[in-house]
XYZ file of C-alpha atoms in Angstrom:
779
model
C 12.262 39.054 32.230
C 9.397 41.268 34.007
C 11.503 42.903 36.998
C 9.435 42.817 40.383
C 8.500 47.037 40.431
C 7.459 46.388 36.670
C 4.758 43.858 37.243
C 3.472 46.436 39.983
C 3.539 49.280 38.120
C 1.682 47.165 35.143
C -1.003 45.349 37.434
C -1.536 49.386 38.834
C -1.813 50.649 35.074
C -4.290 47.346 34.803
C -6.768 48.657 37.958
C -6.024 51.632 36.487
C -7.949 50.396 32.987
C -10.891 48.821 34.834
C -11.797 51.604 37.107
C -11.851 53.880 33.540
C -14.252 51.249 32.140
C -16.738 51.327 35.326
C -16.644 55.206 35.235
C -17.491 54.873 31.500
C -20.217 52.396 31.787
C -21.355 53.920 34.911
C -21.999 57.272 33.280
C -23.588 55.795 29.911
C -27.567 55.434 30.501
C -27.531 51.614 29.262
C -24.169 51.252 30.996
C -22.190 50.694 28.053
C -20.849 48.215 26.846
C -17.253 46.908 28.538
C -15.415 44.718 25.175
C -16.184 48.279 23.302
C -15.265 50.413 26.177
C -11.583 48.977 26.546
C -11.199 49.040 22.478
C -11.788 52.802 22.397
C -9.098 52.662 25.397
C -7.194 50.888 23.122
C -7.333 52.389 19.993
C -7.292 55.956 21.482
C -3.859 55.016 22.745
C -2.839 53.654 19.815
C -3.432 56.539 18.005
C -1.462 59.121 19.848
C 1.132 56.852 19.433
C 0.712 57.372 15.949
C 0.453 53.799 14.874
C -2.899 53.996 13.058
C -5.469 56.652 12.330
C -8.890 57.868 11.450
C -10.146 54.500 13.634
C -13.709 53.577 13.673
C -15.027 51.193 16.427
C -17.899 49.265 14.795
C -18.896 46.104 16.425
C -19.920 42.879 14.528
C -19.783 38.958 15.917
C -22.202 36.053 13.804
C -21.699 32.526 13.932
C -19.680 31.528 16.581
C -18.881 28.433 17.052
C -19.295 27.537 13.331
C -16.833 27.467 10.505
C -17.713 30.866 9.107
C -16.983 31.989 12.594
C -16.085 36.299 11.694
C -16.269 39.428 14.979
C -14.812 42.630 14.664
C -14.609 46.029 16.848
C -13.036 48.662 14.548
C -11.385 49.226 11.801
C -9.096 52.401 10.123
C -8.579 52.779 6.614
C -5.683 55.187 5.266
C -6.473 58.319 3.224
C -4.872 57.025 0.219
C -6.780 53.438 0.851
C -3.431 52.297 1.556
C -3.674 50.529 4.955
C -6.723 48.538 6.201
C -6.275 47.676 10.272
C -9.046 45.398 11.281
C -9.123 45.237 14.753
C -10.955 42.662 17.357
C -11.226 43.084 21.173
C -10.191 40.076 23.581
C -11.969 41.176 27.007
C -10.581 38.515 29.927
C -11.801 42.005 33.106
C -10.193 39.521 35.305
C -9.809 41.425 38.851
C -6.102 40.929 38.644
C -3.973 40.626 35.480
C -4.399 37.652 33.222
C -2.807 35.679 30.135
C -4.515 35.161 27.260
C -3.728 32.103 26.149
C -2.394 30.841 22.486
C -6.160 29.083 22.103
C -7.570 32.478 21.979
C -5.581 34.104 19.724
C -5.733 32.161 17.417
C -9.315 31.746 17.602
C -9.717 35.735 17.777
C -7.355 36.036 14.185
C -9.872 32.895 12.717
C -12.410 35.423 13.435
C -11.354 39.003 12.223
C -9.622 37.236 8.781
C -12.631 36.060 7.934
C -14.330 38.997 8.185
C -11.895 40.354 5.174
C -12.560 37.239 3.884
C -16.084 37.696 3.766
C -16.094 41.594 2.887
C -14.334 41.294 -0.120
C -17.088 38.865 -1.902
C -19.834 41.448 -3.132
C -22.234 38.916 -2.053
C -21.819 39.621 1.982
C -23.366 43.435 2.084
C -26.123 42.267 0.446
C -26.231 40.140 4.095
C -26.120 43.167 5.995
C -28.111 45.244 7.579
C -27.916 48.732 6.158
C -28.358 49.949 9.372
C -25.950 47.512 11.332
C -22.023 49.534 12.153
C -20.110 46.950 9.333
C -22.534 47.683 7.097
C -20.433 51.111 5.563
C -16.599 49.043 5.874
C -18.381 45.479 3.802
C -19.425 48.106 1.347
C -16.648 49.394 0.983
C -14.424 46.339 0.721
C -16.440 44.892 -1.590
C -17.296 47.357 -4.741
C -14.748 50.574 -3.338
C -11.948 50.178 -6.954
C -9.860 52.968 -4.998
C -9.114 50.906 -1.882
C -8.467 46.743 -3.828
C -5.927 49.406 -6.492
C -4.506 50.376 -3.835
C -4.540 48.273 -0.388
C -1.030 47.610 0.356
C -1.245 45.758 3.605
C -4.245 44.365 5.937
C -3.301 44.203 9.689
C -4.862 41.980 11.804
C -4.884 43.578 14.947
C -5.748 42.125 18.336
C -6.563 44.420 21.221
C -6.425 42.266 24.797
C -6.304 43.304 27.949
C -4.588 39.916 29.598
C -0.945 39.514 29.620
C 0.033 37.400 25.425
C 3.653 35.514 25.815
C 3.508 34.469 22.080
C 3.368 36.638 18.621
C 0.618 36.659 16.373
C 0.950 34.166 14.228
C 2.062 34.905 10.437
C -0.768 34.809 7.986
C -1.050 33.796 4.648
C -2.030 36.213 1.728
C -5.862 36.972 1.163
C -7.497 36.937 -2.019
C -4.003 38.658 -3.177
C -3.590 41.204 0.305
C -0.689 40.981 2.498
C -1.970 40.230 5.587
C 0.274 41.225 8.711
C -0.845 40.490 12.296
C -0.351 41.599 15.342
C -1.077 41.504 19.579
C -1.894 44.832 21.407
C -1.683 43.294 25.587
C -1.758 45.437 28.400
C 1.556 44.822 28.862
C 2.236 46.850 25.125
C -1.209 49.378 26.236
C 1.272 50.020 29.436
C 4.700 50.909 27.680
C 3.238 53.088 24.839
C 2.036 55.605 27.533
C 5.210 55.410 29.383
C 6.713 56.070 26.608
C 6.411 58.009 23.183
C 6.113 54.782 20.501
C 7.898 51.269 20.797
C 9.515 50.888 18.531
C 9.980 49.574 15.468
C 12.881 46.444 14.771
C 14.191 45.102 11.227
C 16.473 42.658 11.153
C 17.927 42.248 7.901
C 20.158 39.217 8.303
C 16.727 37.069 9.370
C 15.106 38.564 5.530
C 18.556 37.701 3.494
C 19.275 41.400 2.631
C 23.406 42.937 2.612
C 22.969 46.683 3.758
C 26.583 47.550 3.692
C 28.105 50.624 5.508
C 30.372 53.086 6.526
C 30.988 54.589 10.322
C 31.737 58.564 10.081
C 35.027 58.866 11.293
C 33.532 61.860 13.460
C 32.838 60.824 17.106
C 30.420 62.515 19.888
C 28.223 62.078 22.730
C 25.699 62.581 20.803
C 25.634 60.283 17.840
C 26.715 58.291 15.404
C 27.237 58.292 11.692
C 26.604 56.285 8.649
C 26.265 56.383 5.640
C 24.356 52.987 4.417
C 23.116 51.177 0.286
C 20.043 49.949 0.780
C 18.357 47.521 -1.671
C 15.276 48.818 -3.265
C 13.824 45.165 -2.511
C 14.568 45.648 1.376
C 13.687 49.343 1.660
C 9.870 47.732 -0.482
C 9.372 45.307 2.648
C 9.911 47.406 5.182
C 7.194 49.816 3.317
C 4.859 46.916 3.227
C 5.138 45.653 6.792
C 4.711 49.053 8.478
C 3.482 52.018 6.234
C 4.063 55.105 7.674
C 4.680 54.308 10.877
C 8.307 54.782 9.746
C 8.252 57.850 8.832
C 9.302 60.279 12.503
C 5.722 60.937 14.250
C 6.968 64.846 14.622
C 6.778 65.038 11.620
C 3.974 62.863 9.775
C 1.975 65.347 11.346
C 2.649 67.798 8.561
C 4.442 65.560 5.670
C 1.659 63.591 3.579
C 3.038 60.153 3.554
C 0.722 59.867 0.786
C 1.906 56.388 -1.077
C 1.167 58.370 -4.637
C 4.224 57.313 -7.114
C 6.684 60.444 -7.832
C 6.229 60.239 -11.678
C 10.076 61.107 -11.581
C 11.362 57.872 -9.339
C 8.702 55.775 -11.180
C 10.156 56.469 -14.521
C 13.885 56.138 -13.410
C 12.811 53.172 -11.521
C 11.054 51.380 -15.573
C 13.302 53.114 -18.021
C 16.514 53.379 -16.129
C 17.208 51.156 -13.020
C 21.060 51.313 -13.028
C 20.841 55.130 -12.201
C 18.849 55.533 -9.466
C 21.664 55.896 -6.922
C 22.769 58.598 -9.294
C 19.281 61.014 -9.991
C 17.311 59.903 -6.004
C 19.108 62.227 -2.957
C 18.483 58.828 -0.951
C 16.782 59.123 2.412
C 17.389 60.542 5.861
C 16.894 57.875 8.965
C 17.702 57.962 13.055
C 17.866 55.275 15.437
C 19.082 53.921 18.151
C 20.286 51.296 18.149
C 21.997 49.112 15.369
C 23.646 45.912 15.245
C 26.942 45.148 12.527
C 28.509 42.433 11.205
C 30.831 41.684 7.954
C 29.437 40.447 5.007
C 29.251 37.583 3.320
C 32.137 37.570 2.032
C 34.179 37.929 5.178
C 35.346 41.435 3.920
C 32.500 44.649 3.994
C 31.239 45.778 6.691
C 27.273 45.236 7.149
C 24.129 46.250 9.121
C 22.011 43.485 10.435
C 19.730 44.793 13.052
C 18.253 48.581 13.462
C 16.218 49.228 16.389
C 13.748 52.130 16.376
C 13.651 52.653 12.587
C 11.923 56.035 11.739
C 12.673 57.587 8.485
C 13.121 61.307 8.751
C 13.188 62.245 4.967
C 12.294 60.525 1.634
C 9.223 58.844 2.972
C 7.750 59.542 -0.837
C 11.223 57.689 -2.394
C 10.295 54.897 -0.413
C 6.239 55.292 -0.709
C 7.204 55.425 -4.564
C 9.262 52.150 -5.031
C 6.828 50.001 -3.395
C 3.775 51.496 -5.306
C 5.978 51.303 -8.558
C 6.989 47.215 -7.544
C 3.697 46.381 -6.879
C 1.367 48.094 -9.552
C 3.427 48.162 -12.087
C 5.570 44.959 -11.253
C 7.978 46.394 -12.289
C 11.668 44.782 -11.682
C 13.213 46.421 -8.399
C 16.207 44.091 -8.714
C 18.511 46.299 -9.394
C 17.327 49.942 -7.944
C 19.941 51.050 -4.469
C 18.688 53.815 -1.693
C 21.699 55.835 -0.534
C 20.504 56.037 3.845
C 22.410 58.442 5.897
C 21.358 56.959 9.316
C 22.180 58.419 12.926
C 22.886 56.030 15.736
C 21.766 58.467 18.558
C 24.036 57.623 21.133
C 22.328 60.608 24.301
C 19.040 58.296 25.519
C 18.611 61.395 28.006
C 17.532 63.605 24.789
C 16.933 61.086 22.726
C 13.528 62.657 20.920
C 15.142 65.915 21.081
C 17.925 65.244 19.453
C 15.728 62.839 16.624
C 13.002 65.919 16.094
C 15.830 68.379 15.097
C 17.821 65.720 13.027
C 13.981 65.617 10.999
C 13.457 69.368 11.655
C 17.136 70.005 9.115
C 16.923 67.054 7.328
C 13.150 68.519 6.031
C 14.197 72.092 5.410
C 13.437 71.683 2.062
C 9.271 71.695 2.565
C 6.434 74.712 3.477
C 7.081 73.197 6.431
C 9.190 75.731 9.510
C 11.377 74.571 11.854
C 9.140 75.664 14.724
C 6.874 74.024 13.181
C 7.847 70.271 13.784
C 8.208 70.393 17.265
C 5.695 71.046 20.396
C 7.604 73.773 21.739
C 5.872 76.385 19.128
C 5.498 79.517 20.792
C 2.104 78.947 20.311
C 1.796 75.705 22.165
C 3.706 76.740 25.358
C 1.913 80.262 25.695
C -1.469 77.932 25.392
C -0.815 75.503 27.797
C -0.020 78.657 30.139
C -3.027 80.246 29.472
C -4.442 76.688 31.272
C -2.666 76.287 34.051
C -4.437 79.716 34.926
C -7.104 80.325 33.834
C -9.668 79.127 35.919
C -14.214 78.733 34.662
C -16.308 81.029 36.138
C -18.799 80.495 38.898
C -22.141 79.944 37.021
C -25.617 78.476 37.964
C -24.536 75.262 35.333
C -21.076 75.421 36.820
C -20.667 76.278 40.932
C -17.534 74.475 40.768
C -14.857 76.555 39.526
C -12.230 74.144 37.764
C -9.174 74.419 34.555
C -9.156 72.539 30.812
C -6.003 71.431 31.532
C -3.980 71.594 27.681
C -1.471 68.835 26.778
C 0.907 70.494 24.830
C 3.170 67.339 25.024
C 1.977 63.871 25.816
C 2.015 62.462 29.518
C 1.884 66.132 31.273
C -1.959 65.854 33.223
C -0.400 62.224 33.729
C 3.136 63.269 35.702
C 1.430 66.597 36.944
C -1.062 64.296 38.654
C 1.609 62.171 40.186
C 3.545 65.439 41.030
C 0.163 67.302 42.777
C -1.198 64.403 44.154
C 1.593 62.569 46.680
C -1.657 61.426 48.409
C -4.839 60.193 47.732
C -6.435 63.155 49.066
C -4.090 65.920 46.726
C -5.302 63.545 43.752
C -8.983 64.114 44.915
C -8.074 67.756 44.777
C -6.407 67.470 41.396
C -9.046 66.280 39.823
C -11.689 67.805 40.892
C -9.201 70.746 39.771
C -8.416 69.423 36.647
C -11.543 66.996 35.223
C -9.908 64.153 33.141
C -12.937 65.091 30.930
C -11.682 68.823 30.787
C -7.756 67.275 29.870
C -7.365 67.383 26.059
C -4.527 67.118 23.881
C -2.556 69.572 20.308
C -5.139 67.038 18.047
C -7.895 67.517 19.977
C -7.754 71.241 19.907
C -7.071 71.752 16.125
C -10.053 69.114 16.366
C -12.048 72.215 18.483
C -11.108 75.140 16.608
C -10.787 73.606 12.509
C -14.050 72.597 13.088
C -15.765 75.812 14.256
C -14.834 77.964 10.927
C -13.748 78.218 7.390
C -9.539 79.439 6.921
C -8.689 80.129 3.112
C -5.145 80.836 1.848
C -5.314 82.990 -1.059
C -9.084 81.115 -3.317
C -7.417 77.205 -1.799
C -9.527 76.036 1.788
C -6.583 74.604 3.779
C -9.153 74.672 7.518
C -13.053 72.989 7.035
C -14.220 69.756 8.392
C -13.037 67.461 5.749
C -9.769 68.220 7.076
C -11.662 67.400 10.281
C -12.218 63.705 10.036
C -8.702 63.090 9.451
C -6.809 63.574 12.299
C -2.613 63.705 11.176
C -3.950 65.967 8.155
C -6.094 68.341 10.147
C -3.331 69.016 12.855
C -1.366 69.753 9.766
C -3.606 72.480 8.226
C -3.811 73.301 11.786
C -0.106 74.137 12.234
C 0.148 75.523 9.028
C -2.758 77.814 8.998
C -4.335 78.231 12.331
C -1.569 79.303 14.929
C -1.265 82.920 13.719
C -2.510 84.347 15.960
C -0.410 86.219 19.254
C -1.610 83.927 22.219
C 0.612 84.844 25.194
C -1.428 86.400 27.726
C -4.275 86.338 25.426
C -7.626 85.066 27.172
C -9.916 85.861 25.505
C -8.134 83.604 22.554
C -7.924 80.824 25.230
C -11.878 81.677 26.504
C -13.489 81.119 22.851
C -11.409 77.654 22.220
C -12.427 76.786 25.185
C -16.207 77.209 24.599
C -15.532 76.007 20.781
C -14.512 72.994 22.821
C -18.026 72.921 24.899
C -19.836 72.785 21.664
C -17.985 69.755 20.209
C -18.260 68.038 23.130
C -21.564 68.833 23.866
C -22.292 68.267 19.979
C -20.733 64.401 20.527
C -23.251 64.360 23.820
C -25.502 65.601 21.841
C -25.150 62.969 19.483
C -25.084 60.338 21.587
C -23.112 56.358 20.444
C -24.786 53.254 20.114
C -27.607 51.918 20.690
C -29.254 55.428 21.627
C -27.005 57.562 18.308
C -28.904 59.975 16.417
C -26.747 57.165 13.794
C -23.057 55.962 12.587
C -21.754 58.902 11.909
C -20.480 61.158 14.435
C -17.485 61.712 14.153
C -18.472 63.185 10.132
C -21.888 64.503 11.745
C -20.100 66.645 14.180
C -17.736 68.612 12.742
C -20.050 69.434 9.430
C -22.842 70.318 11.680
C -21.308 73.377 13.779
C -18.918 74.078 10.697
C -22.955 74.180 8.469
C -24.021 76.620 12.171
C -20.404 79.099 11.444
C -20.633 78.813 8.098
C -24.848 79.645 8.319
C -23.983 82.464 10.713
C -21.043 83.839 9.145
C -19.623 83.179 12.994
C -21.070 85.132 14.971
C -22.160 82.478 17.735
C -21.964 84.143 21.004
C -18.582 81.958 21.944
C -18.185 84.142 25.239
C -21.823 83.801 26.729
C -20.314 79.669 26.016
C -17.631 80.740 28.626
C -19.250 82.206 30.968
C -21.899 79.093 31.284
C -19.646 76.003 30.399
C -22.830 75.240 28.310
C -24.652 76.095 25.808
C -28.430 76.826 26.545
C -31.194 74.772 26.009
C -32.337 76.696 22.480
C -29.072 75.630 21.164
C -28.870 72.171 22.493
C -32.404 71.908 20.516
C -30.763 73.390 17.802
C -28.308 71.181 17.144
C -29.783 68.126 17.521
C -32.121 69.021 14.880
C -29.798 69.929 12.767
C -27.040 66.731 13.165
C -29.907 64.774 12.244
C -30.499 66.706 9.628
C -26.682 66.256 8.461
C -26.459 62.948 9.463
C -29.060 61.815 7.075
C -28.092 64.021 3.773
C -24.621 62.127 4.155
C -26.323 59.218 4.023
C -28.902 59.627 1.076
C -26.706 61.970 -1.391
C -23.281 59.873 -0.815
C -21.540 58.990 -4.381
C -19.745 56.318 -2.081
C -20.512 53.262 -0.480
C -18.045 54.361 2.770
C -19.362 57.346 3.688
C -16.804 58.853 5.547
C -14.005 58.893 2.308
C -16.551 60.792 0.591
C -16.673 63.420 3.925
C -13.090 63.469 3.335
C -13.414 65.070 0.490
C -13.884 68.763 -0.543
C -16.588 68.846 -2.897
C -19.169 66.916 -0.592
C -18.493 70.504 1.858
C -19.309 72.580 -0.759
C -22.480 70.106 -1.115
C -23.404 70.586 2.340
C -23.034 74.766 2.104
C -25.179 75.116 -0.338
C -27.951 72.735 0.772
C -30.430 74.162 2.919
C -31.530 72.074 5.689
C -34.784 74.283 6.662
C -33.866 74.840 10.059
C -35.212 77.711 12.530
C -31.904 79.716 12.973
C -34.239 82.339 14.058
C -33.883 79.528 17.030
C -31.258 80.320 18.786
C -31.143 84.706 18.300
C -30.362 84.535 22.088
C -27.331 82.781 21.741
C -25.474 85.261 18.798
C -23.605 88.221 19.585
C -25.284 91.393 19.301
C -22.726 93.737 18.421
C -25.172 97.264 20.130
C -24.651 95.100 23.655
C -21.665 93.236 22.987
C -19.812 92.596 26.650
C -16.284 94.402 26.508
C -13.425 91.702 26.935
C -10.582 92.528 28.463
C -7.105 90.812 27.400
C -5.622 89.956 31.775
C -2.129 90.105 32.059
C 0.051 87.602 34.055
C -0.160 89.408 37.214
C -4.200 90.581 36.873
C -4.296 86.891 36.565
C -3.044 85.339 39.666
C -5.217 88.380 41.958
C -7.748 86.431 40.319
C -7.527 83.173 41.442
C -6.302 84.801 45.037
C -9.827 86.402 45.057
C -11.434 83.028 43.749
C -9.580 81.336 46.615
C -10.878 83.638 49.747
C -14.410 84.127 48.312
C -14.056 80.177 48.480
C -12.950 79.839 51.931
C -15.693 82.950 53.000
C -18.723 80.438 51.490
C -18.129 78.073 54.210
C -20.068 79.258 57.855
C -18.227 80.187 60.561
C -20.372 77.475 62.456
C -19.034 75.016 59.463
C -15.417 75.325 59.456
C -15.581 74.783 63.704
C -17.449 72.012 62.640
C -14.324 70.642 61.010
C -12.049 71.674 63.675
C -13.387 68.883 65.793
C -13.798 67.026 63.269
C -10.231 66.976 62.536
C -9.784 66.743 65.856
C -11.305 64.253 66.958
C -10.173 61.861 63.963
C -7.055 63.003 64.022
C -7.534 63.656 60.074
C -5.960 67.621 60.506
C -2.613 67.876 62.128
C -2.413 70.511 64.748
C -1.861 73.432 62.423
C -4.733 72.478 60.479
C -6.494 72.340 62.838
C -6.013 76.035 64.087
C -6.162 77.352 60.854
C -10.490 75.944 60.840
C -10.835 77.690 63.769
C -9.106 80.693 63.118
C -10.696 80.801 59.916
C -14.053 80.294 62.094
C -14.049 83.686 64.091
C -12.238 85.630 61.088
C -15.575 84.961 59.332
C -17.397 85.935 62.018
C -16.247 88.755 62.760
C -15.408 89.248 58.809
C -11.554 90.230 59.336
C -8.451 90.231 56.961
C -8.241 86.641 56.078
C -3.999 86.248 55.713
C -2.729 84.483 52.609
C -1.377 81.035 54.919
C -4.426 80.972 56.043
C -6.581 80.774 53.020
C -3.921 78.127 51.504
C -4.352 77.024 54.622
C -7.991 76.642 54.343
C -8.077 75.164 51.137
C -6.581 72.150 52.178
C -8.523 71.463 54.946
C -11.950 71.450 52.710
C -9.932 69.366 49.858
C -8.982 67.077 52.999
C -12.269 67.017 54.370
C -14.194 66.217 50.188
C -11.810 63.559 50.460
C -12.409 62.072 53.458
C -15.723 63.531 55.070
C -17.931 65.255 52.553
C -20.669 64.591 54.350
C -19.464 67.849 57.103
C -20.194 69.933 54.719
C -23.832 69.806 54.417
C -25.173 72.470 56.435
C -28.379 70.797 57.361
C -28.796 72.655 60.731
C -29.612 75.533 58.588
C -31.915 74.255 56.191
C -35.504 76.025 56.415
C -38.106 73.632 58.577
C -40.695 73.567 55.796
C -37.669 72.264 53.380
C -36.695 69.582 56.565
C -40.583 68.343 56.406
C -40.005 67.817 52.719
C -37.028 65.954 52.802
C -37.847 63.909 55.699
C -40.975 63.117 53.788
C -38.472 61.758 50.735
C -38.274 58.455 49.409
C -34.500 57.492 48.795
C -32.961 54.253 46.805
C -29.148 52.676 45.801
C -31.389 52.824 42.488
C -32.503 56.709 42.458
C -29.238 57.819 43.721
C -27.073 56.320 41.093
C -29.487 57.738 38.807
C -28.970 61.096 40.292
C -25.044 60.995 40.190
C -25.738 59.854 36.431
C -27.810 63.003 35.693
C -25.550 65.586 37.752
C -22.166 64.672 35.625
C -24.096 66.680 33.066
C -26.209 69.144 34.579
C -23.392 70.023 37.283
C -25.812 71.138 39.804
C -24.447 69.333 43.112
C -21.503 70.337 44.308
C -18.169 68.909 44.755
C -19.072 67.342 48.310
C -22.641 66.489 47.270
C -22.181 64.736 44.691
C -18.321 63.277 46.477
C -20.925 61.014 49.021
C -23.325 60.508 46.395
C -20.467 58.393 43.999
C -19.326 57.053 47.049
C -22.678 55.337 48.089
C -22.562 54.120 44.546
C -19.469 52.789 44.180
C -19.932 51.010 47.413
C -17.354 53.039 49.963
C -19.966 54.334 51.609
C -22.987 52.954 52.976
C -26.362 53.915 53.200
C -27.495 54.487 56.836
C -29.897 56.915 58.459
C -27.454 60.097 58.078
C -26.393 59.081 54.255
C -30.134 58.695 53.935
C -30.841 61.747 54.910
C -28.316 63.947 53.188
C -29.075 61.828 50.280
C -32.806 62.771 50.632
C -31.690 66.789 50.774
C -29.395 66.198 47.548
C -33.014 64.753 45.975
C -34.782 67.576 46.747
C -32.084 70.009 44.905
C -31.493 68.694 42.014
C -35.760 68.258 41.312
C -35.621 72.004 41.673
C -33.630 71.646 38.298
C -35.703 69.116 36.022
C -34.635 65.922 36.996
C -36.691 63.133 37.448
C -36.823 59.766 39.328
């Protein structure tokens, strides 16, 4: 039963989800589909928790109210064709959290399973338009021999923003495929934002399996060990239900939990099953807690339940037993596997202990101890750079911000809570660290790996066909693309962010349906970036992108032309029904490299590095970075004219929004800037706090209407302004960033209804309209 505090926190989380949906809709030209926006939000959380991967949004809904009604919102096929995740969304969209009913769950499950049932029959794909988002999936379901041979489980996952207090109804196999159902409600989504993952709980007693064990005599505060013997049937049963979710998440990023049969294990099972325990090293696993009992004879000790089971070594053994059972119809009733189970007692240090056990259990693999942790020096040093380096001033970016690297999950949220103990400080944090400039380890791997090939000898180990496989791509990144000194390396950081800007720009250019180049964005984008780099010998001027915090107009046009051509090539040349599966193979990338897309590379000559006139870039030490930050803060204070500081002081006194001390600082700054005298560090920090508060409470105060030339003032007076125009202006400026913080904030507040369009605000809005028109804005 949830406590009152938990209910309050859940409601806060729910409201933040609603706000995120609204903000996303506001930023998209067509408003976006709220159901699909929520779907993307939910599957992103599941992916980050390691519960699914390579998830693609694909919406289709037909025959509502009829016997054959179906619906699908997203899907995922594992690299080895072993797991198919089908997602369907129930979006309530109520003002407060509400319950998702049993009837809604049953209807959703019926719809998504109907889609699968239709998909595996060959005739259905012929009824679908090729332009449909689910055409390729339906084609793969009906035509792919690999999928039909390897598919072990179909997960029907119901996503909902409501609270569901019932278990998902169980489902019978469909056409011989095991089907597992799950409900991921708002409570579950909230929990995985608070925890690294949701524990896997296994009840051996309920499944009629006995797991005999002995306790280790050693006693300590960290863990308790057990040696157990698990029947092969029990292990196969667990694997069928959970697949790679069983594998400890850090390790999963590095080891290939491919599901392929190990020949030695298969031979032993088929020919000498009684020797399996002697020949096989068994598995190592961890757990949060276990329950013990007596065996059926009332004598020996058995494990009846395990909470948060994670296999840290032995994934190949587990998968091989399962596939030998399924593919070879082998009798595994006499197969038993040794298990070393470590139950972690130290809950405050649970994740670290599990990670260390995983590291040492896998020392026989190629992966090093450092590689198995987000505490690798590369990540720590890159994080430090992201906390100190600010974006440069430019025409495209008047506000200096930071690119926040989330080395460990939840860092951004925690930093925001730490810095934003008041609303004004939260907004200040958001301005300095925009959410769209927060990125994770996996995203960094994507941005960097998409840009340039890497070979290990003659073997290609980093290329776009890896990038579209999130877990595998991160694996390749850590093993082959982090061998660089990052400490105090601002040049490396700036180039990495330039690659991020390039990638994110391509995603924006490609678009989302219905205003998209196609439905292969997750493939076309990395392939296009990699092709651009390959054809130009990686001579793109990344520093230019960093300085401008955007790509040039010419490069923007070039990228669009390239992606249109790439998208068409992938669609027409794919030998497989599901293009995604072909694009995951090296043969696809090799074919792309050999193709001439007939695109004029001379159009982006100015975007290439000029070796004769190359910009001299200097590494900045930590001390220098701090000095630069101090200079930038001083410039920001001086950019506000003396008359404005005086106006702010009067406002702070009248409204009591500024303390007496801050009022004095505003008054002092007015005098110091007027006389061009030295400004103290305490006055700079106080001035920055004051500006944050003004931007939060009264951004229009910063409009310097008194100093506008008469001619421009008349132009402003003669300009018409409407709410529709302001909304369009806000959407436009999100991309082009021509308005200052306070100018944009006022417009956004008017659109969101936080401020009224009174005469004074109308005048400010007209000022902004005249300003953005100069930069190409069209009403």
